[in-house]
Short mmCIF file of C-alpha atoms and ligand atoms in Angstrom, two decimals:
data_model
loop_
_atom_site.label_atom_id
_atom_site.label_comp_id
_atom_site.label_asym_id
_atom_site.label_seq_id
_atom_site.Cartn_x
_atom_site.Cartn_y
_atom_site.Cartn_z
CA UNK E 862 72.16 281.89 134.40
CA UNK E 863 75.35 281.96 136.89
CA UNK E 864 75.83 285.37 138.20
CA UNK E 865 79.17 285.99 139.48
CA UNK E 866 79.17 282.79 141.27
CA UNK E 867 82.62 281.61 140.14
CA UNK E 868 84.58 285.15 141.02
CA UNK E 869 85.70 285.51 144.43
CA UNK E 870 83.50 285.90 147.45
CA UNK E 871 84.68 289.46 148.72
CA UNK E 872 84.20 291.02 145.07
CA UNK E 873 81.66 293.94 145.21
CA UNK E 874 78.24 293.31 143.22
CA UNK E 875 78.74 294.71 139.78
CA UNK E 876 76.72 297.92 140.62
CA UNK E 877 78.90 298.94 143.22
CA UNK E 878 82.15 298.17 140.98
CA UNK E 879 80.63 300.27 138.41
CA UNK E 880 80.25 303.19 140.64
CA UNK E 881 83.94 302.40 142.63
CA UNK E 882 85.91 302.23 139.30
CA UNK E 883 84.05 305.04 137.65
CA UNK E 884 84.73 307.40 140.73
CA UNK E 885 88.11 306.46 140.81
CA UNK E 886 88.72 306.66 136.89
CA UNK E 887 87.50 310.15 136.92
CA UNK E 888 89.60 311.27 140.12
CA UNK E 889 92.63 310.06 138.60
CA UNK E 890 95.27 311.59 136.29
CA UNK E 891 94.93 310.91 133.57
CA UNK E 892 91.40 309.86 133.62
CA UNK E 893 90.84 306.68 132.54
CA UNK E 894 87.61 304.22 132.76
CA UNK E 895 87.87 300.16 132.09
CA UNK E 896 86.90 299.12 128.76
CA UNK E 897 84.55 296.32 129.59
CA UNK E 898 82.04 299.19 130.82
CA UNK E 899 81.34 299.93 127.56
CA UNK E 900 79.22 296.74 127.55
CA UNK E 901 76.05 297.54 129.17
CA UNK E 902 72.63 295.94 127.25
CA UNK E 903 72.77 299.50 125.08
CA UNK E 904 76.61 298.89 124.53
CA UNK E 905 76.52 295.47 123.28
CA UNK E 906 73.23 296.57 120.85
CA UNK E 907 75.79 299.15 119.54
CA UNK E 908 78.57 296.63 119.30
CA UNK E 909 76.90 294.28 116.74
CA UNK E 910 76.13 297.78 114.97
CA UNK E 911 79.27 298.05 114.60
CA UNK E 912 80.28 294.54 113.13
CA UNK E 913 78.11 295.46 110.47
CA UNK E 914 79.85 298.35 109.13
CA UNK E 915 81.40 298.94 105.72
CA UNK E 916 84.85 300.03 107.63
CA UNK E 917 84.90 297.65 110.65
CA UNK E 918 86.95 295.05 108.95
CA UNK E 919 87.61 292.52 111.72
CA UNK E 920 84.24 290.98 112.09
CA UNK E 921 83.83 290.44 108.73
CA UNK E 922 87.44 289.32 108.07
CA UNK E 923 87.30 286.76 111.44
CA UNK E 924 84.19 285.31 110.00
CA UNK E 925 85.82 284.35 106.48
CA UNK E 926 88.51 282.46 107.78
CA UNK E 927 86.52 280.81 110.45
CA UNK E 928 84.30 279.86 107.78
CA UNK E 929 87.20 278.07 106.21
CA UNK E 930 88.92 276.93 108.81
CA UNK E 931 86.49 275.91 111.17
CA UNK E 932 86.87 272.21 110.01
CA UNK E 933 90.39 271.92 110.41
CA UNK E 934 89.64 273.32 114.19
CA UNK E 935 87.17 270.43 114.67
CA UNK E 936 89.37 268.01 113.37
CA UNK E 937 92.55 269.54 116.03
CA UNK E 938 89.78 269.74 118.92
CA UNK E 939 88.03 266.06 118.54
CA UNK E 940 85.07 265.16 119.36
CA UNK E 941 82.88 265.84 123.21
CA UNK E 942 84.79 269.27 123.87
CA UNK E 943 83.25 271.40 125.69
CA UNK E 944 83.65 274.88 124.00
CA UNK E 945 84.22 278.00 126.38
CA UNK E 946 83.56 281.19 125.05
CA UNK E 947 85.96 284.40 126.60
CA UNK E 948 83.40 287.48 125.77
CA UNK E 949 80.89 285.88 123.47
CA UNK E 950 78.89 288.96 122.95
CA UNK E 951 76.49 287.60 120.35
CA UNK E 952 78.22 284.09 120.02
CA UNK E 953 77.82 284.74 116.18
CA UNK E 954 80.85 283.51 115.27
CA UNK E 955 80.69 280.26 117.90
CA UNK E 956 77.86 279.16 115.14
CA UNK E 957 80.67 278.55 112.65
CA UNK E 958 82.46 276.21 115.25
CA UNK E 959 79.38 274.67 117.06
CA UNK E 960 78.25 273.71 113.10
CA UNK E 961 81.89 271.61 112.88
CA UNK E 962 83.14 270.25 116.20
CA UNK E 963 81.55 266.71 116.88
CA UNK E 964 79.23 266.33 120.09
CA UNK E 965 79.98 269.51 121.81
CA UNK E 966 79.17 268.44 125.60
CA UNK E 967 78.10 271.82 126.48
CA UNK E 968 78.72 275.50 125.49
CA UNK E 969 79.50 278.16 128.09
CA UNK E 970 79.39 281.37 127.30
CA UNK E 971 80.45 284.34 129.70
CA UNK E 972 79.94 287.75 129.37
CA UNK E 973 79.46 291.12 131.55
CA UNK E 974 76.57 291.91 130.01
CA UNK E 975 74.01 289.80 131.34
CA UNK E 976 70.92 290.84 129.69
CA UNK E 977 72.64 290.28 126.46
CA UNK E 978 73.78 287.11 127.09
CA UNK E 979 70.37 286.07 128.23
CA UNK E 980 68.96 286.96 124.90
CA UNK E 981 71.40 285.44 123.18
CA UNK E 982 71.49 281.93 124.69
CA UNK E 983 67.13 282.31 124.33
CA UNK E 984 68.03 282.37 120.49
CA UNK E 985 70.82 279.44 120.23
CA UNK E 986 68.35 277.20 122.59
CA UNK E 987 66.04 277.77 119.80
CA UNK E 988 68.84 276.78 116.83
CA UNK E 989 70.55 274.32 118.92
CA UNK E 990 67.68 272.20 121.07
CA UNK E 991 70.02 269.27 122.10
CA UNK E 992 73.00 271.51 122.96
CA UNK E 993 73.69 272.66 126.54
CA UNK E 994 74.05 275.98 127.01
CA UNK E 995 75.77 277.04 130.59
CA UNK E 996 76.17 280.58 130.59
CA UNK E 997 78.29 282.41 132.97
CA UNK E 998 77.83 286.73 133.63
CA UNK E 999 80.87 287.41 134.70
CA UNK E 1000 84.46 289.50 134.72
CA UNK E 1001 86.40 286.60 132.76
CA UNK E 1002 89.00 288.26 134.75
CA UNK E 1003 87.90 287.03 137.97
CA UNK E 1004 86.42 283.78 137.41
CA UNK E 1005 87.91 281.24 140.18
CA UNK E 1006 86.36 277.96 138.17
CA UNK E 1007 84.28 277.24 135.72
CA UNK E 1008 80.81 275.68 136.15
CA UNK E 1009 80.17 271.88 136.63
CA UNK E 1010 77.74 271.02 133.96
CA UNK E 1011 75.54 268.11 134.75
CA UNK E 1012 75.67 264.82 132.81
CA UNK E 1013 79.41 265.20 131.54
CA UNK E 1014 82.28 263.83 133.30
CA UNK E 1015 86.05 265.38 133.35
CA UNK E 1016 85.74 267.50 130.30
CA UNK E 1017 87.85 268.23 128.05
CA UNK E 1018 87.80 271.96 126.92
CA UNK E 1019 88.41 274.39 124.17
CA UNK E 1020 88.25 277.85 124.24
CA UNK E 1021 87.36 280.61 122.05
CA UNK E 1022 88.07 284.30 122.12
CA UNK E 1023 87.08 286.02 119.00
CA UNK E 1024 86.89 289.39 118.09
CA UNK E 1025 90.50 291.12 118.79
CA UNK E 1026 88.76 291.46 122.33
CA UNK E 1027 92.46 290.54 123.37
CA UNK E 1028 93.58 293.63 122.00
CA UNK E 1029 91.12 295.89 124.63
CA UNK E 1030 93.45 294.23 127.38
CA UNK E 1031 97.22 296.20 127.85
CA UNK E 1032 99.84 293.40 127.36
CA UNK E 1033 100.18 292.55 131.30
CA UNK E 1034 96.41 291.97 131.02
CA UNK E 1035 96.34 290.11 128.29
CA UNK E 1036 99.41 287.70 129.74
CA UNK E 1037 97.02 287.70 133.17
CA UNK E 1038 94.25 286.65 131.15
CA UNK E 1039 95.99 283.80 129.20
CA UNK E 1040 97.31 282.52 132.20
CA UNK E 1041 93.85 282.43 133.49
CA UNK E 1042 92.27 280.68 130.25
CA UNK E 1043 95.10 278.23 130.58
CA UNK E 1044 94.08 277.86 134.44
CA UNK E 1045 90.42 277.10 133.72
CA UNK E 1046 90.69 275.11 130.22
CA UNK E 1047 93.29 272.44 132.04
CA UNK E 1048 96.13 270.59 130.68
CA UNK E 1049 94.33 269.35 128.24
CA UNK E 1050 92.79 272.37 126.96
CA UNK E 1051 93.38 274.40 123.54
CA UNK E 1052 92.24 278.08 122.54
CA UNK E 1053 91.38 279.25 119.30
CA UNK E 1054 92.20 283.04 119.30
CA UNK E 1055 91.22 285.72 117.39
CA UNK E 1056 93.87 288.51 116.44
CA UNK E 1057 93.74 292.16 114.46
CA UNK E 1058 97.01 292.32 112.99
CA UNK E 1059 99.13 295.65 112.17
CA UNK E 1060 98.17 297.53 108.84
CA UNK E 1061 97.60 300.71 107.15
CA UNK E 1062 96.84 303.07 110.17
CA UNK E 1063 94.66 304.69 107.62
CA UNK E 1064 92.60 301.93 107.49
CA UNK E 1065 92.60 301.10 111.05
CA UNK E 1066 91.43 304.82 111.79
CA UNK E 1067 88.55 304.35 109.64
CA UNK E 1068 87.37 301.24 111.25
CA UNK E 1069 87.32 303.53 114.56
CA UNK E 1070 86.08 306.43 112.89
CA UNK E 1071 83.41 305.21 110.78
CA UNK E 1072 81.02 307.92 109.10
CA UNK E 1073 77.93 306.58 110.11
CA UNK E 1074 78.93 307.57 114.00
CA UNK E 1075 78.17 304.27 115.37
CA UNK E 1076 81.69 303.89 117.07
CA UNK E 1077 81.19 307.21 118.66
CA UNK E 1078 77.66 306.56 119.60
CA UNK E 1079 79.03 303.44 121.46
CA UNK E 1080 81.95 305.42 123.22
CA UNK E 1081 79.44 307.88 124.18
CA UNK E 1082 76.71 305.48 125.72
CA UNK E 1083 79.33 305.10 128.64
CA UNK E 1084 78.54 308.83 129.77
CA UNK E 1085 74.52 307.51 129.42
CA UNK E 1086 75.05 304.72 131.17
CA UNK E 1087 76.34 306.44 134.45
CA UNK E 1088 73.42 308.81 133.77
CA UNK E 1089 71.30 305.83 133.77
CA UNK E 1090 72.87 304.15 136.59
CA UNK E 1091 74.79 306.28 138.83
CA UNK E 1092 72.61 309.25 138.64
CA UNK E 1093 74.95 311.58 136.39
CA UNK E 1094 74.39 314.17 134.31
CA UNK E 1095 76.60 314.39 131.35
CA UNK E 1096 75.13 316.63 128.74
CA UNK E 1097 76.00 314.24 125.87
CA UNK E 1098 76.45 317.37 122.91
CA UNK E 1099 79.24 318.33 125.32
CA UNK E 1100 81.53 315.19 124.66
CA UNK E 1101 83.29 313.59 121.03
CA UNK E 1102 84.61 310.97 120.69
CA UNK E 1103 88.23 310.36 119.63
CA UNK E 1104 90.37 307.16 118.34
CA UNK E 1105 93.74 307.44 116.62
CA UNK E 1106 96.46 305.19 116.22
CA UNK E 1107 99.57 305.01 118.03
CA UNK E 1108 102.29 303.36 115.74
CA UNK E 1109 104.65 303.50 118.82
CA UNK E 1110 102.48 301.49 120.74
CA UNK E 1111 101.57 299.23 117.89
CA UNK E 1112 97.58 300.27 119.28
CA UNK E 1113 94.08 302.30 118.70
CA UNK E 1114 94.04 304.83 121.41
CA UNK E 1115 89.71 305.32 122.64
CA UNK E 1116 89.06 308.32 124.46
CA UNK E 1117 85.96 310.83 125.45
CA UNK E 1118 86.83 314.13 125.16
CA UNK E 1119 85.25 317.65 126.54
CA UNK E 1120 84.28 320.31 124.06
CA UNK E 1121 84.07 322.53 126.57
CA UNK E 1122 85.11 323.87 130.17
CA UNK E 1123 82.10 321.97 132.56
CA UNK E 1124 81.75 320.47 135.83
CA UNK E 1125 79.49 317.35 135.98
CA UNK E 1126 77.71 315.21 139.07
CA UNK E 1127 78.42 311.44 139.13
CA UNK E 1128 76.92 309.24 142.14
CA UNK E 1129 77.22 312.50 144.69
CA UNK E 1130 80.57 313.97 143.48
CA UNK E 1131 81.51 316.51 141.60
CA UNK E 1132 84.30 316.81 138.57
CA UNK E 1133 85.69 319.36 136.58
CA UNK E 1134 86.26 319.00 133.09
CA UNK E 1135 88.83 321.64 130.87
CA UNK E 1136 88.09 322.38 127.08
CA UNK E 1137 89.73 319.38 125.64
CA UNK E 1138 90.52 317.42 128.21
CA UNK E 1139 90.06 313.43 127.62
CA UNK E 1140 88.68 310.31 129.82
CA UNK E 1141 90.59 307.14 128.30
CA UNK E 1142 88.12 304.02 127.43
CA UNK E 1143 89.33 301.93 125.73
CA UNK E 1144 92.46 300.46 123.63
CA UNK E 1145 92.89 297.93 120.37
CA UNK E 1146 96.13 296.40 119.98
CA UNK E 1147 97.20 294.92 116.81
CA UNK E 1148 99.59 292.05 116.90
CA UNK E 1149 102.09 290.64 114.17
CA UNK E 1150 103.03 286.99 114.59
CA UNK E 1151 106.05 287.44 116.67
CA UNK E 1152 103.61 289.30 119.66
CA UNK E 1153 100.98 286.37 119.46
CA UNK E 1154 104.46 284.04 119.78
CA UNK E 1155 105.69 285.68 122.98
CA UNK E 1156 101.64 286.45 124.54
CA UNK E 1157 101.22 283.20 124.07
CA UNK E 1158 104.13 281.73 125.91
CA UNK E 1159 103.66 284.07 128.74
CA UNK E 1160 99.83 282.71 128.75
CA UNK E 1161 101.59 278.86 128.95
CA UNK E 1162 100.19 278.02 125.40
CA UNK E 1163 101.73 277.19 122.39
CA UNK E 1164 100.68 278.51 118.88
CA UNK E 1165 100.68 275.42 116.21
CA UNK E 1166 98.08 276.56 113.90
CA UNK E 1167 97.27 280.14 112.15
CA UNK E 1168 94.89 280.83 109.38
CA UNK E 1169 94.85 284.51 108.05
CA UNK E 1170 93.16 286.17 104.99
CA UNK E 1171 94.35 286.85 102.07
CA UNK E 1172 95.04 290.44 102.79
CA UNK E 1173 97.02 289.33 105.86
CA UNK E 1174 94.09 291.67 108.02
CA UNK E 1175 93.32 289.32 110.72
CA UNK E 1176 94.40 286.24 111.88
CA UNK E 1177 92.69 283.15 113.84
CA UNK E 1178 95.14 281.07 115.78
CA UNK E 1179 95.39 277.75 117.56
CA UNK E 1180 97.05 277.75 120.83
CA UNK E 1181 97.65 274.54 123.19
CA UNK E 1182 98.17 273.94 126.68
CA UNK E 1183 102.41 274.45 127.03
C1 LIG T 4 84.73 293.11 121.22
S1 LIG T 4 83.27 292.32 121.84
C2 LIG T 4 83.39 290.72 121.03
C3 LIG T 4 82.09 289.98 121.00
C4 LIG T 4 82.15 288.63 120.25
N1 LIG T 4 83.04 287.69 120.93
C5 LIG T 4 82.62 288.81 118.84
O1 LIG T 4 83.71 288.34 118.50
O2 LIG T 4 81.89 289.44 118.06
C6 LIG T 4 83.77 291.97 123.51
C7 LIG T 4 82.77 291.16 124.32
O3 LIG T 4 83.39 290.80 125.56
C8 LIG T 4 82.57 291.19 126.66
N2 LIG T 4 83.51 291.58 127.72
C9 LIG T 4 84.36 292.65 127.71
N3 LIG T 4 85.12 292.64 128.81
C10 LIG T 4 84.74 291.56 129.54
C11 LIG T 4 85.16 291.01 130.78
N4 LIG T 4 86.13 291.57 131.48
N5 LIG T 4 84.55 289.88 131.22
C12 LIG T 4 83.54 289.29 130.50
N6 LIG T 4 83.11 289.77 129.32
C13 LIG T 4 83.70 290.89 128.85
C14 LIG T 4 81.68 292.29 126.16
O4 LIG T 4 80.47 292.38 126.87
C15 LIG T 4 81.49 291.89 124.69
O5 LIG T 4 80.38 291.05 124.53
#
């Protein structure tokens, strides 16, 4: 598997980025610690939890309509694509599009979370024998190129980022990251895109909320993973989680907060933390057609296909090289 070997030569090794942005997240005001964190081996176990719950809609929901429309993808795509996946996590869904497309030259996953992605491509090597499977751990973020995958020539490429993971990434991010997807898919390239769309905030809070605690257990596995890794101490009991919606922003708002006045050790240094007071992990934006429209032009794509529900929950789109 490529390790980082596509992001830029003077980045630091993923431990020490860990440590730098969790030292600076906690020393800033307010606190605030990147979402892709979340995602260590324990995170991503927790995160296909999650897909499985009663009031986490999305996964669910994105799988129907890929289901239905994965054909009508194929037939936009054509045949000997190479399909690119932006976060594949479990490359579930990728099943639905690997089952349609014709002669997929090769499928690249990336991911952050490398031992996850490791077990995953074991299992579609298994279900897919003749398909190459190139998978990248990386920040998508930072990837300079993609990899050259032996046996094809200039390939032709369509990407795929499912799961709302759009929405973790605040709206300058999310234009950075189109424009980067546009950069490594080419002129040629397309991207199907997966979308949450706005709704009942009652029903978005559940799917953040959900009674089972899974979605808090997840939150919470970043304060045991610097345990873990960066020789913390965070007494677990002493944290909740909390996620509301913020109809202003149009987004779910992800934050760990203190029950109590306590000072904790992370990697040497020492931080206070007041009753109440929060550490910001993670947002979920939920789009309408009109924000996919303008991301999407920002990114240098244009929309020309969108398949939706029947509820009008979530929404799978189409987007070509502008
Ligand atoms: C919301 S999950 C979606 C997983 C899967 N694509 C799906 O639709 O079920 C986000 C995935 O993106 C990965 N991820 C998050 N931030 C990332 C980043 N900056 N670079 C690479 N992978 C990232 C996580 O490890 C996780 O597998």
């Amino acid at each position: 598997m490529q390790r980082n070997l596509n992001v830029k030569a003077d980045r630091p090794s993923p431990e020490r980025e860990f440590e730098a942005s969790v030292l600076h997240g906690l020393s800033r005001r307010p606190r605030a610690i990147p979402a892709k964190f979340l995602y260590d081996a324990q995170g991503s176990a927790l995160f296909d939890a999650i897909c499985e719950l009663p009031e986490y809609y999305l996964t669910r929901t994105e799988i129907s309509i890929l289901r239905e429309c994965a054909p009508q993808i194929a037939a936009l795509a054509g045949p000997a694509r190479q399909l690119i996946e932006f976060g594949s996590g479990s490359s579930v869904k990728t099943r639905l599009l690997l089952d349609s497309m014709e002669k997929v030259s090769a499928y690249v996953p990336i991911d952050i979370s490398g031992e996850h992605l490791e077990a995953t491509c074991r299992r579609l090597r298994g279900d897919y024998p003749s398909l190459t499977v190139v998978p990248v751990c990386a920040d998508y973020m930072e990837l300079q190129d993609l990899p050259w995958v032996p046996g094809t020539g200039a390939p032709s490429r369509l990407g795929f980022f499912p799961g709302s993971t759009i929405g973790n990434l605040e709206p300058a991010d999310a234009r950075a990251f189109l424009q980067k997807a546009r950069q490594l898919l080419g002129d040629e390239g397309a991207l199907v895109l997966g979308a949450d769309l706005k709704k009942d905030p009652g029903m978005l809070h559940a799917a953040y909320n959900d009674s089972a605690g899974v979605t808090a257990a997840f939150s919470l596995n970043l304060l045991r993973r610097m345990n873990r890794e960066l020789n913390a101490n965070f007494d677990i009991d002493g944290f909740e989680h909390e996620a509301f919606y913020n109809g202003g922003a149009g987004r779910i708002e992800i934050y760990i907060r203190s029950l109590r006045p306590q000072t904790v050790a992370v990697a040497g240094q020492r931080f206070f933390f007041d009753a109440g007071e929060r550490v910001h992990t993670e947002y979920s934006y939920k789009y309408d057609l009109g924000d996919i429209d303008s991301l999407a032009a920002q990114g240098g794509f244009a929309r020309v296909r969108t398949w939706t529900d029947p509820d009008r929950l979530f929404s799978v789109h189409y987007l070509v090289a502008a």
